[in-house]
Amino acid sequence: MKDERIEQAKLKIRSEMAIVILYGISLSFLVKTLVFKMSLQESMTEYLILIFFPLYQFIRMHTMKVSIYSERGKKSSIKNLLIAIGFLVVASMVLIFNSMKTSAMYDWQSPVVSLFIFIVLFIAIFFLTYKYNQYRSHKYEKEFDDDK
């Protein structure tokens, strides 16, 4: 038989690892674009992971009937989203500006469109999952209160 505290510690370590990996992927995107001067299309793996990370979290919460929604965290979640998007936009604009300086023939429309699509998908998934998570939290609360 395993101790519940050990299991909770394992879960906490794994969740912290997931956050570290997410930050690592974000850092990888920045290093690829700002240091190695790679195009935005060459960072497609990071795009997909950054988009599907919250989607996976949403699906797992739904299958386990757990919700992490809280009224208190609403403003901080939106603030964190805006900071992440601002950081991404600034880094991408620096990349595009540097690429335009080095090559007069640089096609800036393609990276801008890719960035725009990424940001729209990221925001759409964030708000859809957030709203659905909010709805489900109230439903789960009512369901589990009725069980008593």
PDB file of N, CA and C in Angstrom, residues 45-146:
ATOM      1  N   THR A  45       7.005  23.027 -34.371  1.00  0.00           N
ATOM      2  CA  THR A  45       6.851  22.079 -33.260  1.00  0.00           C
ATOM      3  C   THR A  45       6.493  22.826 -31.978  1.00  0.00           C
ATOM      4  N   GLU A  46       7.199  23.917 -31.718  1.00  0.00           N
ATOM      5  CA  GLU A  46       6.903  24.711 -30.532  1.00  0.00           C
ATOM      6  C   GLU A  46       5.496  25.291 -30.604  1.00  0.00           C
ATOM      7  N   TYR A  47       5.098  25.746 -31.798  1.00  0.00           N
ATOM      8  CA  TYR A  47       3.739  26.259 -31.965  1.00  0.00           C
ATOM      9  C   TYR A  47       2.717  25.209 -31.548  1.00  0.00           C
ATOM     10  N   LEU A  48       2.862  24.024 -32.107  1.00  0.00           N
ATOM     11  CA  LEU A  48       1.883  22.976 -31.847  1.00  0.00           C
ATOM     12  C   LEU A  48       1.856  22.578 -30.378  1.00  0.00           C
ATOM     13  N   ILE A  49       3.022  22.475 -29.767  1.00  0.00           N
ATOM     14  CA  ILE A  49       3.053  22.102 -28.347  1.00  0.00           C
ATOM     15  C   ILE A  49       2.420  23.195 -27.495  1.00  0.00           C
ATOM     16  N   LEU A  50       2.735  24.441 -27.781  1.00  0.00           N
ATOM     17  CA  LEU A  50       2.161  25.538 -27.000  1.00  0.00           C
ATOM     18  C   LEU A  50       0.655  25.633 -27.177  1.00  0.00           C
ATOM     19  N   ILE A  51       0.156  25.250 -28.336  1.00  0.00           N
ATOM     20  CA  ILE A  51      -1.286  25.277 -28.570  1.00  0.00           C
ATOM     21  C   ILE A  51      -1.966  24.083 -27.904  1.00  0.00           C
ATOM     22  N   PHE A  52      -1.378  22.888 -28.054  1.00  0.00           N
ATOM     23  CA  PHE A  52      -2.052  21.689 -27.574  1.00  0.00           C
ATOM     24  C   PHE A  52      -1.802  21.379 -26.104  1.00  0.00           C
ATOM     25  N   PHE A  53      -0.853  22.048 -25.452  1.00  0.00           N
ATOM     26  CA  PHE A  53      -0.613  21.835 -24.031  1.00  0.00           C
ATOM     27  C   PHE A  53      -1.854  22.162 -23.200  1.00  0.00           C
ATOM     28  N   PRO A  54      -2.442  23.359 -23.346  1.00  0.00           N
ATOM     29  CA  PRO A  54      -3.661  23.630 -22.566  1.00  0.00           C
ATOM     30  C   PRO A  54      -4.855  22.787 -23.018  1.00  0.00           C
ATOM     31  N   LEU A  55      -4.868  22.403 -24.295  1.00  0.00           N
ATOM     32  CA  LEU A  55      -5.957  21.560 -24.775  1.00  0.00           C
ATOM     33  C   LEU A  55      -5.894  20.178 -24.136  1.00  0.00           C
ATOM     34  N   TYR A  56      -4.708  19.619 -24.004  1.00  0.00           N
ATOM     35  CA  TYR A  56      -4.541  18.328 -23.328  1.00  0.00           C
ATOM     36  C   TYR A  56      -4.967  18.446 -21.864  1.00  0.00           C
ATOM     37  N   GLN A  57      -4.557  19.525 -21.213  1.00  0.00           N
ATOM     38  CA  GLN A  57      -4.936  19.744 -19.816  1.00  0.00           C
ATOM     39  C   GLN A  57      -6.455  19.797 -19.691  1.00  0.00           C
ATOM     40  N   PHE A  58      -7.092  20.473 -20.604  1.00  0.00           N
ATOM     41  CA  PHE A  58      -8.547  20.588 -20.606  1.00  0.00           C
ATOM     42  C   PHE A  58      -9.212  19.215 -20.761  1.00  0.00           C
ATOM     43  N   ILE A  59      -8.718  18.412 -21.691  1.00  0.00           N
ATOM     44  CA  ILE A  59      -9.306  17.092 -21.933  1.00  0.00           C
ATOM     45  C   ILE A  59      -9.132  16.199 -20.711  1.00  0.00           C
ATOM     46  N   ARG A  60      -7.954  16.216 -20.106  1.00  0.00           N
ATOM     47  CA  ARG A  60      -7.711  15.392 -18.916  1.00  0.00           C
ATOM     48  C   ARG A  60      -8.589  15.827 -17.745  1.00  0.00           C
ATOM     49  N   MET A  61      -8.754  17.127 -17.563  1.00  0.00           N
ATOM     50  CA  MET A  61      -9.619  17.596 -16.479  1.00  0.00           C
ATOM     51  C   MET A  61     -11.056  17.136 -16.713  1.00  0.00           C
ATOM     52  N   HIS A  62     -11.485  17.168 -17.962  1.00  0.00           N
ATOM     53  CA  HIS A  62     -12.843  16.757 -18.284  1.00  0.00           C
ATOM     54  C   HIS A  62     -13.039  15.262 -18.043  1.00  0.00           C
ATOM     55  N   THR A  63     -12.079  14.445 -18.454  1.00  0.00           N
ATOM     56  CA  THR A  63     -12.229  13.002 -18.278  1.00  0.00           C
ATOM     57  C   THR A  63     -12.155  12.604 -16.812  1.00  0.00           C
ATOM     58  N   MET A  64     -11.424  13.377 -16.001  1.00  0.00           N
ATOM     59  CA  MET A  64     -11.304  13.062 -14.580  1.00  0.00           C
ATOM     60  C   MET A  64     -12.362  13.768 -13.730  1.00  0.00           C
ATOM     61  N   LYS A  65     -13.197  14.588 -14.379  1.00  0.00           N
ATOM     62  CA  LYS A  65     -14.234  15.368 -13.702  1.00  0.00           C
ATOM     63  C   LYS A  65     -13.637  16.252 -12.612  1.00  0.00           C
ATOM     64  N   VAL A  66     -12.615  16.994 -13.026  1.00  0.00           N
ATOM     65  CA  VAL A  66     -11.934  17.925 -12.132  1.00  0.00           C
ATOM     66  C   VAL A  66     -11.908  19.274 -12.826  1.00  0.00           C
ATOM     67  N   SER A  67     -12.050  20.323 -12.071  1.00  0.00           N
ATOM     68  CA  SER A  67     -11.980  21.665 -12.627  1.00  0.00           C
ATOM     69  C   SER A  67     -11.062  22.516 -11.773  1.00  0.00           C
ATOM     70  N   ILE A  68     -10.193  23.264 -12.428  1.00  0.00           N
ATOM     71  CA  ILE A  68      -9.289  24.149 -11.692  1.00  0.00           C
ATOM     72  C   ILE A  68      -9.748  25.595 -11.775  1.00  0.00           C
ATOM     73  N   TYR A  69     -10.982  25.796 -12.210  1.00  0.00           N
ATOM     74  CA  TYR A  69     -11.523  27.142 -12.319  1.00  0.00           C
ATOM     75  C   TYR A  69     -11.721  27.755 -10.939  1.00  0.00           C
ATOM     76  N   SER A  70     -11.382  29.026 -10.834  1.00  0.00           N
ATOM     77  CA  SER A  70     -11.694  29.764  -9.614  1.00  0.00           C
ATOM     78  C   SER A  70     -11.939  31.227  -9.990  1.00  0.00           C
ATOM     79  N   GLU A  71     -12.878  31.836  -9.325  1.00  0.00           N
ATOM     80  CA  GLU A  71     -13.172  33.250  -9.575  1.00  0.00           C
ATOM     81  C   GLU A  71     -11.967  34.127  -9.271  1.00  0.00           C
ATOM     82  N   ARG A  72     -11.235  33.744  -8.228  1.00  0.00           N
ATOM     83  CA  ARG A  72     -10.085  34.520  -7.788  1.00  0.00           C
ATOM     84  C   ARG A  72      -8.983  34.543  -8.846  1.00  0.00           C
ATOM     85  N   GLY A  73      -8.812  33.433  -9.584  1.00  0.00           N
ATOM     86  CA  GLY A  73      -7.716  33.328 -10.535  1.00  0.00           C
ATOM     87  C   GLY A  73      -8.021  33.866 -11.915  1.00  0.00           C
ATOM     88  N   LYS A  74      -9.233  34.368 -12.127  1.00  0.00           N
ATOM     89  CA  LYS A  74      -9.635  34.815 -13.463  1.00  0.00           C
ATOM     90  C   LYS A  74      -8.764  35.956 -13.968  1.00  0.00           C
ATOM     91  N   LYS A  75      -8.566  36.988 -13.174  1.00  0.00           N
ATOM     92  CA  LYS A  75      -7.774  38.133 -13.610  1.00  0.00           C
ATOM     93  C   LYS A  75      -6.313  37.759 -13.795  1.00  0.00           C
ATOM     94  N   SER A  76      -5.779  36.922 -12.924  1.00  0.00           N
ATOM     95  CA  SER A  76      -4.376  36.541 -13.066  1.00  0.00           C
ATOM     96  C   SER A  76      -4.170  35.656 -14.292  1.00  0.00           C
ATOM     97  N   SER A  77      -5.143  34.807 -14.623  1.00  0.00           N
ATOM     98  CA  SER A  77      -5.029  33.972 -15.825  1.00  0.00           C
ATOM     99  C   SER A  77      -5.011  34.826 -17.080  1.00  0.00           C
ATOM    100  N   ILE A  78      -5.894  35.796 -17.137  1.00  0.00           N
ATOM    101  CA  ILE A  78      -5.944  36.673 -18.306  1.00  0.00           C
ATOM    102  C   ILE A  78      -4.687  37.532 -18.369  1.00  0.00           C
ATOM    103  N   LYS A  79      -4.207  38.000 -17.219  1.00  0.00           N
ATOM    104  CA  LYS A  79      -2.971  38.777 -17.183  1.00  0.00           C
ATOM    105  C   LYS A  79      -1.794  37.945 -17.682  1.00  0.00           C
ATOM    106  N   ASN A  80      -1.702  36.698 -17.238  1.00  0.00           N
ATOM    107  CA  ASN A  80      -0.633  35.810 -17.695  1.00  0.00           C
ATOM    108  C   ASN A  80      -0.737  35.542 -19.192  1.00  0.00           C
ATOM    109  N   LEU A  81      -1.955  35.382 -19.700  1.00  0.00           N
ATOM    110  CA  LEU A  81      -2.160  35.182 -21.131  1.00  0.00           C
ATOM    111  C   LEU A  81      -1.672  36.393 -21.918  1.00  0.00           C
ATOM    112  N   LEU A  82      -2.047  37.579 -21.452  1.00  0.00           N
ATOM    113  CA  LEU A  82      -1.627  38.792 -22.150  1.00  0.00           C
ATOM    114  C   LEU A  82      -0.113  38.983 -22.111  1.00  0.00           C
ATOM    115  N   ILE A  83       0.512  38.659 -20.994  1.00  0.00           N
ATOM    116  CA  ILE A  83       1.969  38.755 -20.888  1.00  0.00           C
ATOM    117  C   ILE A  83       2.625  37.784 -21.869  1.00  0.00           C
ATOM    118  N   ALA A  84       2.124  36.552 -21.924  1.00  0.00           N
ATOM    119  CA  ALA A  84       2.694  35.545 -22.828  1.00  0.00           C
ATOM    120  C   ALA A  84       2.536  35.970 -24.285  1.00  0.00           C
ATOM    121  N   ILE A  85       1.373  36.479 -24.640  1.00  0.00           N
ATOM    122  CA  ILE A  85       1.142  36.909 -26.016  1.00  0.00           C
ATOM    123  C   ILE A  85       2.000  38.122 -26.346  1.00  0.00           C
ATOM    124  N   GLY A  86       2.090  39.067 -25.430  1.00  0.00           N
ATOM    125  CA  GLY A  86       2.944  40.230 -25.654  1.00  0.00           C
ATOM    126  C   GLY A  86       4.395  39.840 -25.846  1.00  0.00           C
ATOM    127  N   PHE A  87       4.862  38.934 -25.019  1.00  0.00           N
ATOM    128  CA  PHE A  87       6.232  38.448 -25.129  1.00  0.00           C
ATOM    129  C   PHE A  87       6.460  37.784 -26.481  1.00  0.00           C
ATOM    130  N   LEU A  88       5.509  36.958 -26.907  1.00  0.00           N
ATOM    131  CA  LEU A  88       5.601  36.268 -28.185  1.00  0.00           C
ATOM    132  C   LEU A  88       5.591  37.261 -29.353  1.00  0.00           C
ATOM    133  N   VAL A  89       4.727  38.250 -29.290  1.00  0.00           N
ATOM    134  CA  VAL A  89       4.635  39.243 -30.361  1.00  0.00           C
ATOM    135  C   VAL A  89       5.928  40.061 -30.455  1.00  0.00           C
ATOM    136  N   VAL A  90       6.442  40.500 -29.312  1.00  0.00           N
ATOM    137  CA  VAL A  90       7.681  41.294 -29.327  1.00  0.00           C
ATOM    138  C   VAL A  90       8.833  40.467 -29.890  1.00  0.00           C
ATOM    139  N   ALA A  91       8.969  39.219 -29.442  1.00  0.00           N
ATOM    140  CA  ALA A  91      10.047  38.362 -29.941  1.00  0.00           C
ATOM    141  C   ALA A  91       9.905  38.123 -31.442  1.00  0.00           C
ATOM    142  N   SER A  92       8.690  37.908 -31.899  1.00  0.00           N
ATOM    143  CA  SER A  92       8.459  37.672 -33.323  1.00  0.00           C
ATOM    144  C   SER A  92       8.735  38.921 -34.148  1.00  0.00           C
ATOM    145  N   MET A  93       8.330  40.066 -33.638  1.00  0.00           N
ATOM    146  CA  MET A  93       8.588  41.309 -34.364  1.00  0.00           C
ATOM    147  C   MET A  93      10.085  41.610 -34.446  1.00  0.00           C
ATOM    148  N   VAL A  94      10.816  41.317 -33.385  1.00  0.00           N
ATOM    149  CA  VAL A  94      12.273  41.489 -33.421  1.00  0.00           C
ATOM    150  C   VAL A  94      12.874  40.579 -34.484  1.00  0.00           C
ATOM    151  N   LEU A  95      12.401  39.331 -34.535  1.00  0.00           N
ATOM    152  CA  LEU A  95      12.883  38.392 -35.542  1.00  0.00           C
ATOM    153  C   LEU A  95      12.600  38.908 -36.953  1.00  0.00           C
ATOM    154  N   ILE A  96      11.388  39.344 -37.189  1.00  0.00           N
ATOM    155  CA  ILE A  96      11.007  39.829 -38.515  1.00  0.00           C
ATOM    156  C   ILE A  96      11.808  41.079 -38.870  1.00  0.00           C
ATOM    157  N   PHE A  97      11.965  41.985 -37.915  1.00  0.00           N
ATOM    158  CA  PHE A  97      12.731  43.205 -38.174  1.00  0.00           C
ATOM    159  C   PHE A  97      14.191  42.876 -38.499  1.00  0.00           C
ATOM    160  N   ASN A  98      14.794  41.968 -37.737  1.00  0.00           N
ATOM    161  CA  ASN A  98      16.182  41.573 -38.007  1.00  0.00           C
ATOM    162  C   ASN A  98      16.317  40.896 -39.367  1.00  0.00           C
ATOM    163  N   SER A  99      15.350  40.095 -39.726  1.00  0.00           N
ATOM    164  CA  SER A  99      15.383  39.431 -41.034  1.00  0.00           C
ATOM    165  C   SER A  99      15.222  40.434 -42.161  1.00  0.00           C
ATOM    166  N   MET A 100      14.405  41.449 -41.945  1.00  0.00           N
ATOM    167  CA  MET A 100      14.219  42.482 -42.976  1.00  0.00           C
ATOM    168  C   MET A 100      15.474  43.324 -43.135  1.00  0.00           C
ATOM    169  N   LYS A 101      16.206  43.545 -42.045  1.00  0.00           N
ATOM    170  CA  LYS A 101      17.450  44.318 -42.126  1.00  0.00           C
ATOM    171  C   LYS A 101      18.526  43.569 -42.905  1.00  0.00           C
ATOM    172  N   THR A 102      18.598  42.266 -42.719  1.00  0.00           N
ATOM    173  CA  THR A 102      19.658  41.491 -43.370  1.00  0.00           C
ATOM    174  C   THR A 102      19.359  41.187 -44.825  1.00  0.00           C
ATOM    175  N   SER A 103      18.101  41.150 -45.216  1.00  0.00           N
ATOM    176  CA  SER A 103      17.754  40.818 -46.594  1.00  0.00           C
ATOM    177  C   SER A 103      16.673  41.755 -47.100  1.00  0.00           C
ATOM    178  N   ALA A 104      16.965  42.436 -48.186  1.00  0.00           N
ATOM    179  CA  ALA A 104      15.985  43.349 -48.769  1.00  0.00           C
ATOM    180  C   ALA A 104      14.839  42.570 -49.424  1.00  0.00           C
ATOM    181  N   MET A 105      15.077  41.319 -49.745  1.00  0.00           N
ATOM    182  CA  MET A 105      14.066  40.504 -50.418  1.00  0.00           C
ATOM    183  C   MET A 105      13.258  39.653 -49.436  1.00  0.00           C
ATOM    184  N   TYR A 106      13.370  39.944 -48.163  1.00  0.00           N
ATOM    185  CA  TYR A 106      12.695  39.123 -47.140  1.00  0.00           C
ATOM    186  C   TYR A 106      11.187  39.247 -47.265  1.00  0.00           C
ATOM    187  N   ASP A 107      10.516  38.099 -47.293  1.00  0.00           N
ATOM    188  CA  ASP A 107       9.056  38.054 -47.375  1.00  0.00           C
ATOM    189  C   ASP A 107       8.485  38.072 -45.963  1.00  0.00           C
ATOM    190  N   TRP A 108       8.037  39.226 -45.497  1.00  0.00           N
ATOM    191  CA  TRP A 108       7.567  39.361 -44.119  1.00  0.00           C
ATOM    192  C   TRP A 108       6.110  38.934 -43.949  1.00  0.00           C
ATOM    193  N   GLN A 109       5.347  38.834 -45.036  1.00  0.00           N
ATOM    194  CA  GLN A 109       3.931  38.507 -44.902  1.00  0.00           C
ATOM    195  C   GLN A 109       3.717  37.085 -44.360  1.00  0.00           C
ATOM    196  N   SER A 110       4.497  36.132 -44.815  1.00  0.00           N
ATOM    197  CA  SER A 110       4.317  34.750 -44.382  1.00  0.00           C
ATOM    198  C   SER A 110       4.525  34.572 -42.876  1.00  0.00           C
ATOM    199  N   PRO A 111       5.615  35.092 -42.289  1.00  0.00           N
ATOM    200  CA  PRO A 111       5.759  34.961 -40.838  1.00  0.00           C
ATOM    201  C   PRO A 111       4.677  35.704 -40.052  1.00  0.00           C
ATOM    202  N   VAL A 112       4.242  36.841 -40.551  1.00  0.00           N
ATOM    203  CA  VAL A 112       3.200  37.599 -39.850  1.00  0.00           C
ATOM    204  C   VAL A 112       1.883  36.816 -39.864  1.00  0.00           C
ATOM    205  N   VAL A 113       1.567  36.213 -40.999  1.00  0.00           N
ATOM    206  CA  VAL A 113       0.347  35.409 -41.091  1.00  0.00           C
ATOM    207  C   VAL A 113       0.451  34.200 -40.156  1.00  0.00           C
ATOM    208  N   SER A 114       1.620  33.543 -40.139  1.00  0.00           N
ATOM    209  CA  SER A 114       1.814  32.397 -39.244  1.00  0.00           C
ATOM    210  C   SER A 114       1.664  32.818 -37.788  1.00  0.00           C
ATOM    211  N   LEU A 115       2.248  33.933 -37.426  1.00  0.00           N
ATOM    212  CA  LEU A 115       2.141  34.432 -36.060  1.00  0.00           C
ATOM    213  C   LEU A 115       0.696  34.775 -35.719  1.00  0.00           C
ATOM    214  N   PHE A 116       0.004  35.416 -36.624  1.00  0.00           N
ATOM    215  CA  PHE A 116      -1.386  35.783 -36.401  1.00  0.00           C
ATOM    216  C   PHE A 116      -2.254  34.538 -36.209  1.00  0.00           C
ATOM    217  N   ILE A 117      -2.057  33.523 -37.048  1.00  0.00           N
ATOM    218  CA  ILE A 117      -2.821  32.279 -36.919  1.00  0.00           C
ATOM    219  C   ILE A 117      -2.538  31.618 -35.576  1.00  0.00           C
ATOM    220  N   PHE A 118      -1.261  31.603 -35.188  1.00  0.00           N
ATOM    221  CA  PHE A 118      -0.895  31.009 -33.903  1.00  0.00           C
ATOM    222  C   PHE A 118      -1.575  31.738 -32.748  1.00  0.00           C
ATOM    223  N   ILE A 119      -1.511  33.054 -32.744  1.00  0.00           N
ATOM    224  CA  ILE A 119      -2.092  33.833 -31.649  1.00  0.00           C
ATOM    225  C   ILE A 119      -3.608  33.652 -31.595  1.00  0.00           C
ATOM    226  N   VAL A 120      -4.252  33.649 -32.750  1.00  0.00           N
ATOM    227  CA  VAL A 120      -5.705  33.449 -32.786  1.00  0.00           C
ATOM    228  C   VAL A 120      -6.065  32.069 -32.247  1.00  0.00           C
ATOM    229  N   LEU A 121      -5.341  31.028 -32.679  1.00  0.00           N
ATOM    230  CA  LEU A 121      -5.605  29.682 -32.169  1.00  0.00           C
ATOM    231  C   LEU A 121      -5.351  29.595 -30.670  1.00  0.00           C
ATOM    232  N   PHE A 122      -4.253  30.180 -30.218  1.00  0.00           N
ATOM    233  CA  PHE A 122      -3.894  30.135 -28.810  1.00  0.00           C
ATOM    234  C   PHE A 122      -4.959  30.812 -27.952  1.00  0.00           C
ATOM    235  N   ILE A 123      -5.391  31.994 -28.357  1.00  0.00           N
ATOM    236  CA  ILE A 123      -6.413  32.730 -27.606  1.00  0.00           C
ATOM    237  C   ILE A 123      -7.753  32.012 -27.668  1.00  0.00           C
ATOM    238  N   ALA A 124      -8.113  31.499 -28.842  1.00  0.00           N
ATOM    239  CA  ALA A 124      -9.395  30.801 -28.977  1.00  0.00           C
ATOM    240  C   ALA A 124      -9.430  29.562 -28.090  1.00  0.00           C
ATOM    241  N   ILE A 125      -8.376  28.780 -28.117  1.00  0.00           N
ATOM    242  CA  ILE A 125      -8.342  27.577 -27.285  1.00  0.00           C
ATOM    243  C   ILE A 125      -8.350  27.953 -25.813  1.00  0.00           C
ATOM    244  N   PHE A 126      -7.596  28.995 -25.456  1.00  0.00           N
ATOM    245  CA  PHE A 126      -7.554  29.423 -24.058  1.00  0.00           C
ATOM    246  C   PHE A 126      -8.952  29.805 -23.567  1.00  0.00           C
ATOM    247  N   PHE A 127      -9.644  30.667 -24.313  1.00  0.00           N
ATOM    248  CA  PHE A 127     -10.948  31.133 -23.850  1.00  0.00           C
ATOM    249  C   PHE A 127     -12.019  30.052 -23.920  1.00  0.00           C
ATOM    250  N   LEU A 128     -11.986  29.211 -24.948  1.00  0.00           N
ATOM    251  CA  LEU A 128     -12.958  28.124 -25.017  1.00  0.00           C
ATOM    252  C   LEU A 128     -12.786  27.155 -23.856  1.00  0.00           C
ATOM    253  N   THR A 129     -11.559  26.769 -23.585  1.00  0.00           N
ATOM    254  CA  THR A 129     -11.329  25.847 -22.479  1.00  0.00           C
ATOM    255  C   THR A 129     -11.622  26.510 -21.139  1.00  0.00           C
ATOM    256  N   TYR A 130     -11.280  27.787 -21.024  1.00  0.00           N
ATOM    257  CA  TYR A 130     -11.527  28.502 -19.776  1.00  0.00           C
ATOM    258  C   TYR A 130     -13.019  28.604 -19.494  1.00  0.00           C
ATOM    259  N   LYS A 131     -13.798  28.983 -20.501  1.00  0.00           N
ATOM    260  CA  LYS A 131     -15.248  29.110 -20.312  1.00  0.00           C
ATOM    261  C   LYS A 131     -15.903  27.759 -20.049  1.00  0.00           C
ATOM    262  N   TYR A 132     -15.476  26.753 -20.790  1.00  0.00           N
ATOM    263  CA  TYR A 132     -16.044  25.429 -20.572  1.00  0.00           C
ATOM    264  C   TYR A 132     -15.651  24.891 -19.205  1.00  0.00           C
ATOM    265  N   ASN A 133     -14.425  25.147 -18.809  1.00  0.00           N
ATOM    266  CA  ASN A 133     -13.948  24.726 -17.496  1.00  0.00           C
ATOM    267  C   ASN A 133     -14.752  25.417 -16.398  1.00  0.00           C
ATOM    268  N   GLN A 134     -15.050  26.679 -16.585  1.00  0.00           N
ATOM    269  CA  GLN A 134     -15.863  27.432 -15.629  1.00  0.00           C
ATOM    270  C   GLN A 134     -17.258  26.810 -15.530  1.00  0.00           C
ATOM    271  N   TYR A 135     -17.848  26.509 -16.665  1.00  0.00           N
ATOM    272  CA  TYR A 135     -19.173  25.888 -16.690  1.00  0.00           C
ATOM    273  C   TYR A 135     -19.152  24.528 -15.994  1.00  0.00           C
ATOM    274  N   ARG A 136     -18.141  23.714 -16.318  1.00  0.00           N
ATOM    275  CA  ARG A 136     -18.054  22.384 -15.744  1.00  0.00           C
ATOM    276  C   ARG A 136     -17.797  22.420 -14.237  1.00  0.00           C
ATOM    277  N   SER A 137     -17.044  23.402 -13.775  1.00  0.00           N
ATOM    278  CA  SER A 137     -16.767  23.460 -12.336  1.00  0.00           C
ATOM    279  C   SER A 137     -18.054  23.639 -11.544  1.00  0.00           C
ATOM    280  N   HIS A 138     -18.941  24.493 -12.053  1.00  0.00           N
ATOM    281  CA  HIS A 138     -20.216  24.683 -11.367  1.00  0.00           C
ATOM    282  C   HIS A 138     -21.065  23.409 -11.450  1.00  0.00           C
ATOM    283  N   LYS A 139     -21.017  22.745 -12.587  1.00  0.00           N
ATOM    284  CA  LYS A 139     -21.776  21.509 -12.754  1.00  0.00           C
ATOM    285  C   LYS A 139     -21.237  20.415 -11.839  1.00  0.00           C
ATOM    286  N   TYR A 140     -19.910  20.268 -11.766  1.00  0.00           N
ATOM    287  CA  TYR A 140     -19.315  19.261 -10.885  1.00  0.00           C
ATOM    288  C   TYR A 140     -19.621  19.564  -9.423  1.00  0.00           C
ATOM    289  N   GLU A 141     -19.564  20.847  -9.074  1.00  0.00           N
ATOM    290  CA  GLU A 141     -19.845  21.237  -7.694  1.00  0.00           C
ATOM    291  C   GLU A 141     -21.272  20.851  -7.317  1.00  0.00           C
ATOM    292  N   LYS A 142     -22.190  21.110  -8.215  1.00  0.00           N
ATOM    293  CA  LYS A 142     -23.585  20.766  -7.959  1.00  0.00           C
ATOM    294  C   LYS A 142     -23.759  19.248  -7.917  1.00  0.00           C
ATOM    295  N   GLU A 143     -23.101  18.545  -8.846  1.00  0.00           N
ATOM    296  CA  GLU A 143     -23.215  17.080  -8.907  1.00  0.00           C
ATOM    297  C   GLU A 143     -22.682  16.438  -7.640  1.00  0.00           C
ATOM    298  N   PHE A 144     -21.525  16.896  -7.180  1.00  0.00           N
ATOM    299  CA  PHE A 144     -20.924  16.287  -6.006  1.00  0.00           C
ATOM    300  C   PHE A 144     -21.626  16.727  -4.712  1.00  0.00           C
ATOM    301  N   ASP A 145     -22.233  17.900  -4.711  1.00  0.00           N
ATOM    302  CA  ASP A 145     -23.023  18.331  -3.537  1.00  0.00           C
ATOM    303  C   ASP A 145     -24.306  17.520  -3.438  1.00  0.00           C
ATOM    304  N   ASP A 146     -24.887  17.125  -4.574  1.00  0.00           N
ATOM    305  CA  ASP A 146     -26.109  16.341  -4.576  1.00  0.00           C
ATOM    306  C   ASP A 146     -25.870  14.915  -4.098  1.00  0.00           C
TER     307      ASP A 146
END
